[in-house]
XYZ file of C-alpha atoms in Angstrom:
318
model
C 0.179 0.045 0.062
C 2.951 2.344 0.805
C 4.239 1.973 -2.448
C 0.904 2.843 -4.315
C 0.525 5.928 -1.998
C 3.930 7.151 -2.979
C 3.464 6.347 -6.731
C 0.123 8.535 -6.558
C 1.997 11.315 -4.488
C 4.567 11.572 -7.279
C 2.120 10.936 -10.578
C -1.075 12.756 -9.484
C 0.034 16.377 -9.386
C 1.759 16.050 -13.020
C -1.267 14.748 -14.472
C -3.712 17.081 -12.272
C -2.114 20.259 -13.998
C -2.422 18.710 -17.455
C -5.891 18.001 -16.537
C -6.368 21.660 -15.463
C -5.154 22.624 -18.754
C -7.850 20.518 -20.490
C -10.630 22.326 -18.386
C -9.017 25.715 -18.938
C -9.324 25.191 -22.844
C -12.896 23.786 -22.682
C -14.168 26.512 -20.517
C -12.551 29.236 -22.840
C -9.868 30.815 -20.441
C -7.062 29.746 -22.732
C -7.368 29.420 -26.552
C -5.162 28.172 -29.319
C -3.462 31.537 -30.082
C -2.509 31.559 -26.200
C -1.229 28.104 -26.263
C 0.807 28.540 -29.303
C 2.310 31.577 -27.787
C 3.244 29.811 -24.550
C 4.664 26.841 -26.474
C 7.230 29.198 -28.269
C 8.160 30.831 -25.167
C 8.715 27.472 -23.456
C 10.343 26.168 -26.435
C 12.794 29.384 -27.177
C 13.177 30.720 -23.548
C 11.586 29.073 -20.605
C 12.924 25.448 -21.081
C 16.498 26.487 -22.360
C 17.108 29.140 -19.559
C 15.498 26.221 -17.054
C 18.245 23.532 -18.438
C 20.983 26.330 -18.067
C 19.963 27.306 -14.855
C 19.852 23.763 -13.302
C 22.988 22.548 -15.114
C 25.210 25.729 -14.659
C 24.587 25.510 -10.742
C 25.024 21.939 -10.370
C 27.813 20.042 -8.810
C 29.046 18.253 -12.289
C 31.062 15.637 -10.886
C 28.051 13.782 -8.907
C 25.040 14.939 -11.251
C 26.823 13.404 -14.641
C 26.994 9.935 -15.343
C 28.920 9.080 -18.546
C 28.062 5.229 -18.046
C 24.310 6.142 -17.784
C 24.641 8.351 -20.977
C 26.069 5.818 -23.119
C 23.935 3.288 -21.951
C 20.805 5.362 -22.858
C 22.214 6.299 -26.221
C 22.459 2.820 -26.682
C 19.048 1.840 -25.758
C 17.471 4.653 -27.548
C 19.221 3.694 -30.879
C 18.221 -0.052 -30.549
C 14.609 1.373 -29.710
C 14.799 3.374 -32.892
C 15.790 0.336 -35.223
C 13.623 -2.009 -33.420
C 10.571 0.211 -33.723
C 11.509 0.816 -37.542
C 11.825 -3.038 -37.852
C 8.569 -3.727 -36.687
C 7.095 -1.206 -39.020
C 8.573 -2.905 -41.849
C 7.681 -6.607 -40.819
C 4.053 -5.405 -40.526
C 4.247 -4.205 -44.133
C 3.901 -0.636 -43.475
C 4.341 1.808 -46.733
C 7.394 4.023 -46.334
C 5.370 7.121 -45.170
C 3.786 5.036 -42.256
C 7.005 3.237 -41.574
C 8.759 6.074 -40.491
C 5.918 7.777 -38.623
C 5.437 4.811 -36.750
C 9.273 4.305 -35.825
C 9.680 7.909 -34.529
C 6.313 7.517 -32.534
C 7.847 4.487 -30.687
C 10.960 5.978 -29.642
C 10.703 9.841 -29.424
C 9.481 10.857 -25.837
C 8.391 14.224 -24.754
C 11.167 14.599 -22.135
C 11.002 18.189 -21.680
C 7.237 18.736 -21.286
C 6.229 15.471 -19.795
C 9.294 13.731 -18.482
C 11.253 16.658 -16.682
C 7.879 17.684 -14.433
C 7.764 13.646 -13.661
C 11.155 13.398 -12.597
C 11.148 16.841 -10.703
C 8.259 15.459 -8.966
C 9.739 11.996 -8.003
C 13.364 12.975 -7.524
C 13.454 16.732 -7.054
C 16.165 19.078 -8.059
C 18.812 16.507 -7.858
C 16.950 14.303 -10.275
C 15.987 17.218 -12.159
C 19.650 18.378 -12.759
C 20.767 14.663 -13.704
C 17.629 14.508 -15.912
C 18.798 17.524 -17.632
C 22.279 16.759 -18.048
C 21.012 13.503 -19.700
C 18.785 14.963 -21.942
C 21.178 17.670 -23.057
C 23.078 14.604 -24.658
C 19.942 12.547 -25.728
C 18.209 15.311 -27.714
C 20.803 15.513 -30.463
C 20.675 11.567 -30.963
C 16.818 11.567 -30.926
C 16.851 14.405 -33.453
C 19.190 12.420 -35.773
C 17.279 9.162 -35.418
C 14.110 10.840 -36.075
C 15.603 11.859 -39.430
C 17.569 8.660 -40.198
C 14.313 6.730 -39.902
C 12.670 8.926 -42.638
C 15.612 8.451 -45.008
C 15.819 4.648 -44.517
C 12.188 4.572 -45.246
C 12.535 7.052 -48.352
C 15.643 6.018 -49.308
C 17.125 8.726 -51.846
C 14.014 10.910 -51.640
C 14.825 14.839 -51.061
C 18.594 13.734 -49.509
C 19.694 17.377 -49.307
C 16.375 18.313 -47.003
C 17.407 15.366 -44.662
C 20.881 16.382 -44.232
C 19.878 20.292 -43.852
C 17.208 19.575 -41.152
C 19.980 17.330 -39.401
C 22.163 20.301 -39.440
C 19.524 22.596 -38.327
C 18.207 20.279 -35.319
C 22.083 19.886 -33.966
C 22.891 23.569 -34.340
C 19.746 25.576 -33.786
C 17.836 23.302 -31.357
C 17.058 25.723 -28.109
C 16.968 23.025 -25.673
C 20.475 21.667 -27.201
C 21.859 25.214 -26.713
C 20.370 25.701 -23.347
C 22.035 22.369 -21.987
C 25.367 23.238 -23.822
C 25.488 26.665 -22.395
C 25.124 25.372 -18.745
C 27.626 22.798 -19.292
C 30.076 25.349 -20.612
C 29.158 27.799 -17.645
C 29.760 24.875 -15.054
C 33.142 23.914 -16.360
C 34.402 27.668 -16.833
C 33.522 27.596 -13.118
C 31.587 30.936 -13.460
C 29.223 31.728 -10.754
C 25.684 32.324 -11.026
C 24.807 34.333 -7.850
C 22.946 37.451 -6.700
C 20.544 39.042 -9.007
C 21.496 36.600 -11.840
C 20.464 33.809 -9.642
C 17.249 35.167 -8.097
C 16.046 36.496 -11.678
C 16.598 33.060 -13.048
C 14.783 31.213 -10.308
C 11.903 33.447 -10.790
C 11.656 33.095 -14.419
C 12.226 29.236 -14.610
C 9.700 28.440 -11.484
C 7.104 28.738 -13.839
C 8.224 26.560 -16.565
C 7.222 23.157 -15.903
C 3.632 24.276 -14.560
C 3.218 25.984 -18.013
C 4.438 22.928 -19.874
C 1.888 20.622 -18.124
C -0.858 23.181 -18.725
C 0.121 23.345 -22.653
C 0.102 19.422 -22.815
C -3.679 19.755 -21.354
C -4.496 22.729 -23.275
C -3.629 21.051 -26.883
C -4.962 17.824 -25.920
C -7.948 16.562 -28.285
C -9.397 13.545 -29.343
C -10.541 15.017 -32.216
C -7.064 14.828 -33.292
C -7.516 10.913 -33.703
C -7.059 10.038 -37.519
C -6.010 7.559 -39.868
C -5.300 4.096 -38.901
C -5.932 3.978 -35.264
C -4.674 0.396 -35.042
C -0.881 1.319 -36.255
C -1.395 4.492 -33.983
C -2.247 1.559 -31.146
C 0.769 -0.508 -31.716
C 3.176 2.702 -31.946
C 1.595 3.759 -28.571
C 2.058 0.280 -27.153
C 5.776 0.184 -28.226
C 6.386 3.747 -27.187
C 4.600 3.086 -23.394
C 5.440 -0.350 -22.809
C 8.030 -2.130 -24.854
C 10.593 0.713 -25.153
C 10.555 1.209 -21.091
C 10.866 -2.056 -20.669
C 13.756 -2.643 -23.082
C 15.432 0.116 -21.227
C 14.581 -1.605 -17.916
C 15.830 -5.106 -18.927
C 19.154 -3.650 -20.529
C 20.071 -1.094 -17.306
C 18.790 -3.083 -14.587
C 22.076 -5.652 -14.736
C 24.367 -2.595 -14.720
C 23.727 -2.024 -11.041
C 22.839 1.869 -11.377
C 21.690 3.939 -8.396
C 18.177 3.915 -7.723
C 17.908 7.356 -8.896
C 19.555 6.788 -12.209
C 17.644 3.861 -13.082
C 14.570 5.540 -12.241
C 15.321 8.653 -14.337
C 16.509 6.370 -17.123
C 12.826 4.451 -17.530
C 10.709 7.364 -16.528
C 12.296 9.358 -19.487
C 11.761 6.462 -21.806
C 8.317 6.033 -20.674
C 7.203 9.514 -21.863
C 4.516 10.139 -24.370
C 5.429 10.545 -28.113
C 6.589 14.296 -28.545
C 4.273 16.680 -30.562
C 7.876 17.297 -32.603
C 7.268 14.136 -34.353
C 4.125 15.435 -35.998
C 6.159 18.480 -37.436
C 9.052 15.756 -38.615
C 6.255 14.040 -40.487
C 5.241 16.939 -42.336
C 8.453 18.113 -43.147
C 10.169 14.876 -44.232
C 7.331 13.182 -46.010
C 5.681 11.136 -43.229
C 2.159 10.542 -42.277
C 1.146 13.535 -40.280
C -2.277 12.169 -39.344
C -0.754 9.076 -37.947
C 1.709 11.004 -35.999
C -1.123 13.176 -34.425
C -3.242 9.798 -33.371
C 0.006 8.406 -31.878
C 0.574 11.717 -30.123
C -3.072 11.640 -28.670
C -3.207 8.132 -27.574
C 0.159 7.943 -26.144
C -0.625 11.004 -23.972
C -3.993 9.801 -23.017
C -2.611 6.389 -21.622
C 0.566 7.486 -20.096
C -1.133 8.147 -17.120
C -1.664 4.647 -16.384
C 1.596 3.460 -17.887
C 3.705 5.757 -16.101
C 1.613 4.778 -12.974
C 2.334 1.178 -13.247
C 6.180 1.957 -14.146
C 6.528 3.930 -10.969
C 5.068 1.066 -9.004
C 7.514 -1.405 -10.680
C 10.386 0.755 -9.847
C 9.523 1.319 -6.407
C 9.291 -2.729 -5.893
C 12.673 -2.737 -7.726
C 13.994 0.067 -5.490
C 14.336 2.096 -8.520
C 12.787 5.150 -6.857
C 12.722 6.978 -3.503
C 10.754 5.793 -0.757
C 8.725 9.039 -0.319
């Protein structure tokens, strides 16, 4: 019973704020224009500042685990290949194959993963997750484009490589994490007015991210082949996190590191997969359905994974 109560204490605040976003949108207090503007602020300003703030002020020696980072990169790459292989063996056409694959491994790390980890592990866990995410986001972006290249072979190769360069060099989350790492390694202080200002600005980031997730959630966006979307959702919410757990458990990682890795792997499909499907000739209708279904069912799947982690002593006792 204690495991169950601890799990509810972690997960309910996160999904309560998402539900609040749904309610505010339904009663008209927030609209599509507001959500688009807040999403831009989050992506280009608040989330990069939050990553910079937490990473630049962290104890890098204790917050960064090269072993965990390399293991996560390996499991992410394996997940991308397995999801692509599954779509290929199921006989999906190229535009569905790449969208299915991306939906199976590209999680919403920033908007959903970070709030859950903050709720479970506090600032220490958030900083470790932020450093890990700074390393994973470039790999995720590259694999998201590679599965489109594998599916479409030689169609528009110049567009693919141009997008890879843009995603690596201009992604605000990568830049925010990289700036924080540089600042930390340079041993420059973040104190006084700068520290208090960053604390005030970034305090709103995670609640706004969760409100945005709820505000944009709409079952009316379920389109196309729901069987394909359902299978991709199953892969993303169940098979991919379990793959991470099975690979990482024998490595005897700390309880926090194991929990962070599995929870990041368990996040619902990122909204960026819809944009990528539009840009690179995937199936945007399928991408939209995967995002909606995975977001909807992640409340259940993440709760069950937290319970499993608690029984494996992979999360804090309270």
